Amino acid sequence: MTVLVLGGTAEARALAAALVHAGRDVLTSLAGRVQNPALPPGRVRVGGFGGVNGLAAFLRSDRVTAVVDASHPFADRIGANAVVAAEQTGVPLLRLERPGWANHLRAGGWTWVADVEAARAAADGYTRPFLTTGRQSLATFLPWADRAVLARVVDPPEFALPGRWTLISARGPYAYAEERRLMTEAGTEVLLTKDSGGTPTAAKLDAASDLGIPVVVIARPPRPAGVATVSSVAEALTWPALA
Ligand code: NAP
């Protein structure tokens, strides 16, 4: 039995660890976007499969018996590919997705938008934004070259950022006190984030709300319907194809 975990998240690493502990053959797949990724226990492969057909061929050639898509909530292309490849090959597919922040106590006070462009439009009236929407979104904000943008990403982008911007390369988790100090010192006027969910990066939401800083949240992209979905590693381990 070989379980393919589509990874790139803390949940994917935790699931791989639990399956390895249970004696399963686990292969975690990473896209290869991050320079020094945190590696899970078990086998690891890096790089794209080559679309749906490449993934389906991989499932067959590597005799994968179950797939868990534990990729990030915003990694919607690999998620969609997994659905089609699983259908084509008959390999069972489970989606493991951490809960979003829609039920956060402060969520009602935030501005929810559909995508990165809408986030820029929603925060356009501010001169000192704090961008935590990810490296892949930074190009959308380049028209803000004249603003004192604070941008936090895991790895720096491959292109130069405007001279007025401050870039922080860091990986969570982040504590409330640090987030509050960072936004206070930067004079942050608005926080922009994706609805990544989970706890490691959630302290910024409380810190911003306590400081009276508006929060703009990009909602998660839609997912194909009809896929068995769980929100925790413990639940995933009860899925029949893994139990
Ligand atoms: P994406 O838009 O859904 O995927 C783009 C392409 O990258 C896919 O078509 C696939 O290439 C390849 N790919 C993505 N995830 C892969 C994986 N786990 N293993 C092998 N190939 C993968 O993905 P993304 O948003 O660029 O994210 C890339 C990875 O970073 C994901 O694994 C995700 O879990 C992680 N991540 C993403 C975010 C985010 O905000 N998007 C945040 C944290 C971590 P082929 O078509 O060639 O197979």
Tab-separated table of N, CA, C and O and ligand atoms in Angstrom, residues 6-9 29-31 33 45 47-51 71-72 74-79 81 136 194, ligand 1:
chain	number	residue	atom	x	y	z
A	6	LEU	N	-0.199	14.820	-1.228
A	6	LEU	CA	0.130	16.079	-1.901
A	6	LEU	C	0.357	17.105	-0.808
A	6	LEU	O	-0.555	17.433	-0.041
A	7	GLY	N	1.595	17.561	-0.700
A	7	GLY	CA	2.014	18.260	0.513
A	7	GLY	C	2.211	19.751	0.354
A	7	GLY	O	1.576	20.408	-0.449
A	8	GLY	N	3.116	20.270	1.199
A	8	GLY	CA	3.385	21.703	1.223
A	8	GLY	C	2.720	22.404	2.386
A	8	GLY	O	2.682	23.633	2.421
A	9	THR	N	2.185	21.625	3.339
A	9	THR	CA	1.518	22.207	4.509
A	9	THR	C	1.959	21.459	5.772
A	9	THR	O	2.465	20.330	5.701
A	29	SER	N	4.566	14.490	-1.940
A	29	SER	CA	4.954	15.254	-3.122
A	29	SER	C	4.953	16.744	-2.816
A	29	SER	O	3.985	17.277	-2.279
A	30	LEU	N	6.052	17.405	-3.160
A	30	LEU	CA	6.163	18.861	-2.980
A	30	LEU	C	6.332	19.510	-4.348
A	30	LEU	O	6.974	18.938	-5.237
A	31	ALA	N	5.795	20.714	-4.484
A	31	ALA	CA	5.881	21.402	-5.774
A	31	ALA	C	7.300	21.883	-6.062
A	31	ALA	O	7.697	22.024	-7.204
A	33	ARG	N	8.486	24.877	-4.663
A	33	ARG	CA	8.465	26.344	-4.689
A	33	ARG	C	9.395	26.968	-3.642
A	33	ARG	O	9.923	28.046	-3.849
A	45	ARG	N	9.149	13.334	-2.968
A	45	ARG	CA	9.505	13.673	-4.342
A	45	ARG	C	9.205	15.160	-4.534
A	45	ARG	O	8.330	15.713	-3.851
A	47	GLY	N	8.568	18.446	-7.376
A	47	GLY	CA	8.329	18.917	-8.740
A	47	GLY	C	6.957	18.519	-9.243
A	47	GLY	O	6.340	17.582	-8.725
A	48	GLY	N	6.476	19.253	-10.248
A	48	GLY	CA	5.163	18.966	-10.821
A	48	GLY	C	5.136	17.612	-11.510
A	48	GLY	O	6.180	17.029	-11.835
A	49	PHE	N	3.921	17.121	-11.738
A	49	PHE	CA	3.731	15.818	-12.394
A	49	PHE	C	3.553	15.974	-13.899
A	49	PHE	O	3.604	14.995	-14.635
A	50	GLY	N	3.261	17.206	-14.335
A	50	GLY	CA	2.946	17.412	-15.741
A	50	GLY	C	1.447	17.344	-15.987
A	50	GLY	O	1.010	16.630	-16.904
A	51	GLY	N	0.697	18.044	-15.172
A	51	GLY	CA	-0.756	18.120	-15.377
A	51	GLY	C	-1.480	16.846	-14.971
A	51	GLY	O	-0.900	15.935	-14.381
A	71	SER	N	-2.629	19.616	0.218
A	71	SER	CA	-1.982	20.853	-0.231
A	71	SER	C	-2.729	22.063	0.336
A	71	SER	O	-3.818	21.950	0.889
A	72	HIS	N	-2.106	23.212	0.167
A	72	HIS	CA	-2.611	24.452	0.776
A	72	HIS	C	-4.000	24.808	0.238
A	72	HIS	O	-4.302	24.531	-0.933
A	74	PHE	N	-5.095	27.369	-0.957
A	74	PHE	CA	-5.046	28.195	-2.167
A	74	PHE	C	-4.348	27.488	-3.334
A	74	PHE	O	-4.224	28.071	-4.411
A	75	ALA	N	-3.899	26.257	-3.135
A	75	ALA	CA	-3.272	25.496	-4.220
A	75	ALA	C	-4.374	24.760	-4.977
A	75	ALA	O	-4.502	23.535	-4.900
A	76	ASP	N	-5.170	25.507	-5.722
A	76	ASP	CA	-6.376	24.904	-6.302
A	76	ASP	C	-6.115	24.130	-7.592
A	76	ASP	O	-6.919	23.291	-7.975
A	77	ARG	N	-4.981	24.394	-8.249
A	77	ARG	CA	-4.752	23.665	-9.507
A	77	ARG	C	-4.358	22.221	-9.243
A	77	ARG	O	-4.883	21.301	-9.857
A	78	ILE	N	-3.431	21.999	-8.303
A	78	ILE	CA	-3.055	20.602	-8.012
A	78	ILE	C	-4.262	19.864	-7.425
A	78	ILE	O	-4.463	18.675	-7.691
A	79	GLY	N	-5.081	20.593	-6.665
A	79	GLY	CA	-6.283	19.960	-6.096
A	79	GLY	C	-7.237	19.501	-7.189
A	79	GLY	O	-7.771	18.389	-7.149
A	81	ASN	N	-6.445	18.893	-10.327
A	81	ASN	CA	-5.796	17.806	-11.070
A	81	ASN	C	-5.948	16.473	-10.332
A	81	ASN	O	-6.162	15.426	-10.951
A	136	GLN	N	3.539	34.767	-4.389
A	136	GLN	CA	2.962	34.721	-5.734
A	136	GLN	C	2.000	35.885	-5.988
A	136	GLN	O	1.645	36.153	-7.130
A	194	LYS	N	-4.618	36.057	3.093
A	194	LYS	CA	-5.492	35.048	2.503
A	194	LYS	C	-6.157	34.290	3.641
A	194	LYS	O	-5.627	34.259	4.753
B	1	NAP	P1	-1.133	25.153	-7.603
B	1	NAP	O1	-1.356	26.474	-8.224
B	1	NAP	O2	-2.307	24.397	-7.145
B	1	NAP	O3	-0.330	24.185	-8.568
B	1	NAP	C1	0.371	24.622	-9.714
B	1	NAP	C2	1.172	23.461	-10.228
B	1	NAP	O4	2.256	23.177	-9.333
B	1	NAP	C3	0.388	22.174	-10.304
B	1	NAP	O5	-0.371	22.097	-11.494
B	1	NAP	C4	1.474	21.140	-10.205
B	1	NAP	O6	2.185	21.029	-11.427
B	1	NAP	C5	2.433	21.770	-9.225
B	1	NAP	N1	2.171	21.364	-7.842
B	1	NAP	C6	1.469	22.040	-6.901
B	1	NAP	N2	1.482	21.377	-5.733
B	1	NAP	C7	2.193	20.262	-5.951
B	1	NAP	C8	2.588	19.193	-5.124
B	1	NAP	N3	2.236	19.132	-3.824
B	1	NAP	N4	3.333	18.197	-5.676
B	1	NAP	C9	3.698	18.258	-6.986
B	1	NAP	N5	3.377	19.260	-7.804
B	1	NAP	C10	2.632	20.249	-7.288
B	1	NAP	O7	-0.124	25.283	-6.373
B	1	NAP	P2	0.563	26.568	-5.702
B	1	NAP	O8	-0.490	27.452	-5.167
B	1	NAP	O9	1.588	27.098	-6.647
B	1	NAP	O10	1.306	25.878	-4.473
B	1	NAP	C11	2.410	25.043	-4.678
B	1	NAP	C12	2.671	24.249	-3.427
B	1	NAP	O11	2.935	25.144	-2.358
B	1	NAP	C13	1.508	23.364	-3.008
B	1	NAP	O12	2.013	22.069	-2.775
B	1	NAP	C14	0.965	23.983	-1.749
B	1	NAP	O13	0.545	23.029	-0.797
B	1	NAP	C15	2.138	24.824	-1.241
B	1	NAP	N6	1.695	26.087	-0.629
B	1	NAP	C16	0.933	26.945	-1.359
B	1	NAP	C17	0.511	28.122	-0.779
B	1	NAP	C18	-0.369	29.080	-1.537
B	1	NAP	O14	-0.747	30.114	-0.949
B	1	NAP	N7	-0.740	28.809	-2.784
B	1	NAP	C19	0.878	28.414	0.539
B	1	NAP	C20	1.665	27.511	1.254
B	1	NAP	C21	2.065	26.354	0.649
B	1	NAP	P3	1.843	19.887	-12.504
B	1	NAP	O15	0.576	20.325	-13.161
B	1	NAP	O16	3.036	19.879	-13.395
B	1	NAP	O17	1.664	18.592	-11.754
